[in-house]
Tab-separated table of C-alpha atoms in Angstrom:
chain	number	residue	atom	x	y	z
Y	1	GLY	CA	-35.152	72.105	89.720
Y	2	GLU	CA	-32.452	72.205	92.305
Y	3	ASP	CA	-30.579	69.010	93.113
Y	4	VAL	CA	-27.250	68.195	94.733
Y	5	GLU	CA	-25.760	64.725	94.470
Y	6	GLN	CA	-22.852	63.063	96.242
Y	7	SER	CA	-21.473	59.565	96.492
Y	8	LEU	CA	-22.501	58.040	99.790
Y	9	PHE	CA	-19.312	56.472	101.046
Y	10	LEU	CA	-15.533	56.880	100.789
Y	11	SER	CA	-12.844	54.860	102.545
Y	12	VAL	CA	-9.213	55.998	102.670
Y	13	ARG	CA	-6.032	55.044	104.454
Y	14	GLU	CA	-4.654	57.372	107.079
Y	15	GLY	CA	-2.140	59.759	105.522
Y	16	ASP	CA	-3.586	59.499	102.023
Y	17	SER	CA	-5.575	62.243	100.313
Y	18	SER	CA	-9.376	62.071	100.227
Y	19	VAL	CA	-11.418	63.497	97.391
Y	20	ILE	CA	-15.149	63.949	97.901
Y	21	ASN	CA	-17.176	64.845	94.834
Y	22	CYS	CA	-20.452	66.668	94.378
Y	23	THR	CA	-22.589	67.637	91.399
Y	24	TYR	CA	-25.330	70.218	91.335
Y	25	THR	CA	-27.915	71.266	88.808
Y	26	ASP	CA	-28.607	74.937	89.458
Y	27	SER	CA	-26.283	76.969	87.254
Y	28	SER	CA	-27.323	80.142	89.066
Y	29	SER	CA	-25.769	79.001	92.336
Y	30	THR	CA	-23.855	81.826	93.943
Y	31	TYR	CA	-22.012	80.038	96.730
Y	32	LEU	CA	-21.115	76.403	97.268
Y	33	TYR	CA	-20.280	74.985	100.665
Y	34	TRP	CA	-18.742	72.020	102.381
Y	35	TYR	CA	-20.015	71.116	105.835
Y	36	LYS	CA	-18.739	68.377	108.173
Y	37	GLN	CA	-20.981	66.443	110.525
Y	38	GLU	CA	-19.498	64.341	113.296
Y	39	PRO	CA	-21.621	61.893	115.308
Y	40	GLY	CA	-23.873	63.694	117.776
Y	41	ALA	CA	-22.681	67.100	116.648
Y	42	GLY	CA	-24.128	69.827	114.526
Y	43	LEU	CA	-22.910	70.713	111.074
Y	44	GLN	CA	-19.614	72.528	111.001
Y	45	LEU	CA	-18.843	74.814	108.094
Y	46	LEU	CA	-15.528	73.730	106.584
Y	47	THR	CA	-15.179	76.035	103.636
Y	48	TYR	CA	-17.087	77.703	100.859
Y	49	ILE	CA	-16.359	78.973	97.380
Y	50	PHE	CA	-17.935	81.733	95.363
Y	51	SER	CA	-19.172	80.687	91.953
Y	52	ASN	CA	-16.735	82.906	90.055
Y	53	MET	CA	-13.760	81.095	91.567
Y	54	ASP	CA	-12.380	77.759	90.428
Y	55	MET	CA	-10.175	76.880	93.362
Y	56	LYS	CA	-9.818	77.693	97.005
Y	57	GLN	CA	-7.202	76.327	99.389
Y	58	ASP	CA	-7.345	76.417	103.156
Y	59	GLN	CA	-4.614	74.462	104.956
Y	60	ARG	CA	-5.300	70.773	104.241
Y	61	LEU	CA	-8.479	71.524	102.323
Y	62	THR	CA	-8.659	72.271	98.612
Y	63	VAL	CA	-11.951	73.040	96.890
Y	64	LEU	CA	-12.184	72.770	93.120
Y	65	LEU	CA	-15.156	74.109	91.186
Y	66	ASN	CA	-15.889	73.270	87.569
Y	67	LYS	CA	-18.796	75.534	86.801
Y	68	LYS	CA	-19.215	74.260	83.255
Y	69	ASP	CA	-19.753	70.706	84.499
Y	70	LYS	CA	-21.426	71.849	87.739
Y	71	HIS	CA	-18.946	69.759	89.683
Y	72	LEU	CA	-17.489	70.563	93.076
Y	73	SER	CA	-14.838	68.594	94.922
Y	74	LEU	CA	-13.223	68.690	98.339
Y	75	ARG	CA	-9.711	67.345	98.723
Y	76	ILE	CA	-8.374	66.623	102.189
Y	77	ALA	CA	-4.610	66.196	102.250
Y	78	ASP	CA	-2.931	63.870	104.758
Y	79	THR	CA	-6.266	62.485	105.953
Y	80	GLN	CA	-6.404	61.709	109.673
Y	81	THR	CA	-8.747	59.543	111.743
Y	82	GLY	CA	-10.270	62.751	113.106
Y	83	ASP	CA	-11.459	63.527	109.598
Y	84	SER	CA	-13.886	60.596	109.749
Y	85	ALA	CA	-17.331	62.165	109.445
Y	86	ILE	CA	-20.108	62.865	106.984
Y	87	TYR	CA	-19.347	65.636	104.514
Y	88	PHE	CA	-22.209	67.614	102.987
Y	89	CYS	CA	-22.045	69.645	99.844
Y	90	ALA	CA	-24.551	72.516	99.680
Y	91	GLU	CA	-25.417	75.227	97.202
Y	92	MET	CA	-27.025	78.594	97.610
Y	93	PRO	CA	-29.098	79.396	94.531
Y	94	TRP	CA	-29.236	82.926	93.174
Y	95	GLY	CA	-31.848	84.799	95.166
Y	96	GLY	CA	-31.950	81.989	97.691
Y	97	TYR	CA	-30.326	83.912	100.460
Y	98	ASN	CA	-32.522	82.250	102.971
Y	99	LYS	CA	-31.832	78.590	102.355
Y	100	LEU	CA	-29.207	76.084	101.322
Y	101	ILE	CA	-29.771	73.017	99.147
Y	102	PHE	CA	-27.890	70.058	100.568
Y	103	GLY	CA	-26.668	66.780	99.149
Y	104	ALA	CA	-27.252	63.534	101.045
Y	105	GLY	CA	-23.719	63.542	102.438
Y	106	THR	CA	-20.613	61.409	101.920
Y	107	ARG	CA	-19.488	59.260	104.821
Y	108	LEU	CA	-15.679	59.323	105.006
Y	109	ALA	CA	-14.055	56.432	106.847
Y	110	VAL	CA	-10.339	56.694	107.595
Y	111	HIS	CA	-8.538	53.470	108.457
Y	112	PRO	CA	-4.958	52.835	109.624
V	1	GLY	CA	-19.051	81.977	123.239
V	2	ALA	CA	-22.135	79.789	123.216
V	3	GLY	CA	-23.226	78.260	119.963
V	4	VAL	CA	-26.698	77.395	118.761
V	5	SER	CA	-28.449	75.158	121.251
V	6	GLN	CA	-31.482	72.958	120.758
V	7	SER	CA	-33.732	71.059	123.108
V	8	PRO	CA	-34.598	68.374	123.675
V	9	SER	CA	-31.705	66.468	122.146
V	10	ASN	CA	-33.923	63.410	121.725
V	11	LYS	CA	-37.690	63.051	121.678
V	12	VAL	CA	-39.755	59.901	121.397
V	13	THR	CA	-43.471	60.365	120.923
V	14	GLU	CA	-46.518	58.427	119.911
V	15	LYS	CA	-48.207	58.900	116.586
V	16	GLY	CA	-50.877	61.589	116.820
V	17	LYS	CA	-49.276	63.553	119.636
V	18	ASP	CA	-47.992	67.116	119.279
V	19	VAL	CA	-44.316	67.974	119.832
V	20	GLU	CA	-42.494	71.223	120.348
V	21	LEU	CA	-38.828	71.685	119.537
V	22	ARG	CA	-36.792	74.609	120.755
V	23	CYS	CA	-33.871	76.500	119.276
V	24	ASP	CA	-31.717	79.111	121.016
V	25	PRO	CA	-29.738	80.979	118.375
V	26	ILE	CA	-26.429	82.691	118.894
V	27	SER	CA	-27.028	86.033	120.579
V	28	GLY	CA	-27.277	88.854	118.068
V	29	HIS	CA	-27.994	86.633	115.084
V	30	THR	CA	-30.901	88.053	113.155
V	31	ALA	CA	-31.534	85.098	110.856
V	32	LEU	CA	-32.752	81.693	112.002
V	33	TYR	CA	-33.372	78.581	109.931
V	34	TRP	CA	-34.989	75.207	110.546
V	35	TYR	CA	-33.975	72.152	108.518
V	36	ARG	CA	-35.028	68.511	108.639
V	37	GLN	CA	-32.622	65.637	108.056
V	38	ARG	CA	-34.137	62.240	107.412
V	39	LEU	CA	-31.997	59.145	107.876
V	40	GLY	CA	-29.383	58.888	105.146
V	41	GLN	CA	-30.487	62.072	103.442
V	42	GLY	CA	-29.360	65.643	103.191
V	43	LEU	CA	-30.985	68.552	104.943
V	44	GLU	CA	-34.341	69.859	103.789
V	45	PHE	CA	-35.093	73.509	104.353
V	46	LEU	CA	-38.244	74.095	106.414
V	47	ILE	CA	-38.562	77.732	107.437
V	48	TYR	CA	-36.528	80.926	107.726
V	49	PHE	CA	-36.886	83.923	110.038
V	50	GLN	CA	-35.153	87.241	109.462
V	51	GLY	CA	-35.644	89.892	112.100
V	52	ASN	CA	-39.219	91.089	112.205
V	53	SER	CA	-39.961	90.257	108.573
V	54	ALA	CA	-42.582	87.700	107.639
V	55	PRO	CA	-40.999	84.236	107.755
V	56	ASP	CA	-40.338	82.193	104.623
V	57	LYS	CA	-42.436	79.093	105.231
V	58	SER	CA	-41.981	77.624	101.765
V	59	GLY	CA	-40.282	74.461	103.036
V	60	LEU	CA	-42.876	73.371	105.586
V	61	PRO	CA	-44.163	69.969	104.387
V	62	SER	CA	-47.721	70.296	105.665
V	63	ASP	CA	-50.000	72.479	107.770
V	64	ARG	CA	-49.193	70.267	110.750
V	65	PHE	CA	-45.858	72.076	110.928
V	66	SER	CA	-45.546	75.582	112.303
V	67	ALA	CA	-42.831	77.699	113.844
V	68	GLU	CA	-42.621	80.868	115.828
V	69	ARG	CA	-39.888	83.260	116.756
V	70	THR	CA	-40.173	86.293	118.961
V	71	GLY	CA	-37.884	89.054	117.764
V	72	GLU	CA	-34.336	87.785	117.457
V	73	SER	CA	-34.551	85.226	120.210
V	74	VAL	CA	-35.760	81.693	120.756
V	75	SER	CA	-37.686	79.814	118.106
V	76	THR	CA	-40.031	76.874	118.533
V	77	LEU	CA	-40.986	74.390	115.840
V	78	THR	CA	-44.292	72.645	116.510
V	79	ILE	CA	-45.456	69.481	114.822
V	80	GLN	CA	-49.097	68.631	115.429
V	81	ARG	CA	-50.596	65.152	115.160
V	82	THR	CA	-47.181	63.613	114.500
V	83	GLN	CA	-46.825	60.870	111.912
V	84	GLN	CA	-44.129	58.230	111.604
V	85	GLU	CA	-42.710	59.961	108.533
V	86	ASP	CA	-41.952	62.972	110.746
V	87	SER	CA	-39.164	60.949	112.374
V	88	ALA	CA	-35.947	62.787	111.595
V	89	VAL	CA	-33.310	65.058	113.060
V	90	TYR	CA	-34.492	68.654	113.167
V	91	LEU	CA	-31.635	71.121	112.854
V	92	CYS	CA	-31.663	74.788	113.639
V	93	ALA	CA	-29.118	77.284	112.338
V	94	SER	CA	-28.607	80.994	112.909
V	95	SER	CA	-26.770	83.631	110.986
V	96	PRO	CA	-25.628	87.139	111.846
V	97	GLN	CA	-26.902	88.627	108.604
V	98	ASP	CA	-29.850	88.158	106.323
V	99	ARG	CA	-27.792	86.782	103.466
V	100	GLY	CA	-26.210	84.066	105.561
V	101	LEU	CA	-23.464	83.659	103.020
V	102	GLU	CA	-20.814	81.649	104.736
V	103	THR	CA	-22.118	81.965	108.227
V	104	GLN	CA	-24.974	79.608	108.997
V	105	TYR	CA	-24.101	78.130	112.382
V	106	PHE	CA	-25.877	74.879	113.178
V	107	GLY	CA	-27.056	73.438	116.454
V	108	PRO	CA	-26.676	69.748	117.341
V	109	GLY	CA	-30.241	68.954	116.375
V	110	THR	CA	-33.239	67.284	117.977
V	111	ARG	CA	-33.676	63.635	117.078
V	112	LEU	CA	-37.403	62.922	116.832
V	113	LEU	CA	-38.770	59.402	116.754
V	114	VAL	CA	-42.486	58.891	116.215
V	115	LEU	CA	-43.694	55.428	117.167
């Protein structure tokens, strides 16, 4: 079956790097996503990676994909208080063009 | 431009009543999705509309749930005879293409509380 798991909580100091981890079970996943959810707001797509890539960098964000271990991570460099939010990992299974499978989300708290 | 909008933003209802949730997708987006997010959990897929094709209803949890969409416009999600376990945030997303690869745009959600 399809399952996406994330740790529930991460606390970091402002200016440090944050690393949010995710594991998934469906080896046929085509795309993997990171979404950000701030209080009272909808989900905002942060970045995505195609399954044949192992790394993608976008400004302060770095996504690493280990397809063998089915492990995805999101690194946020120089974490700021505005980065405090819930981060969701999601996968799109092969043939599943019409839905995403989400993890439960990781709450990132940034403190001074 | 305007994003995906949903109404109401909050809804409190009594067990057994029917509720109707509305989603206005981004203009021109052919694909529309409904998800449910229970407290502390990830999003569960409910239903998907793509143009005039038959919707994918595989995620609807029971026959009390139904959704409609006319063409490529507004969608309504109806929950009949609500139960307390229906309490959740209901999120709508739209996408400009049927594959929705990196482009599912989410609304702010409707927070439903069933007493």
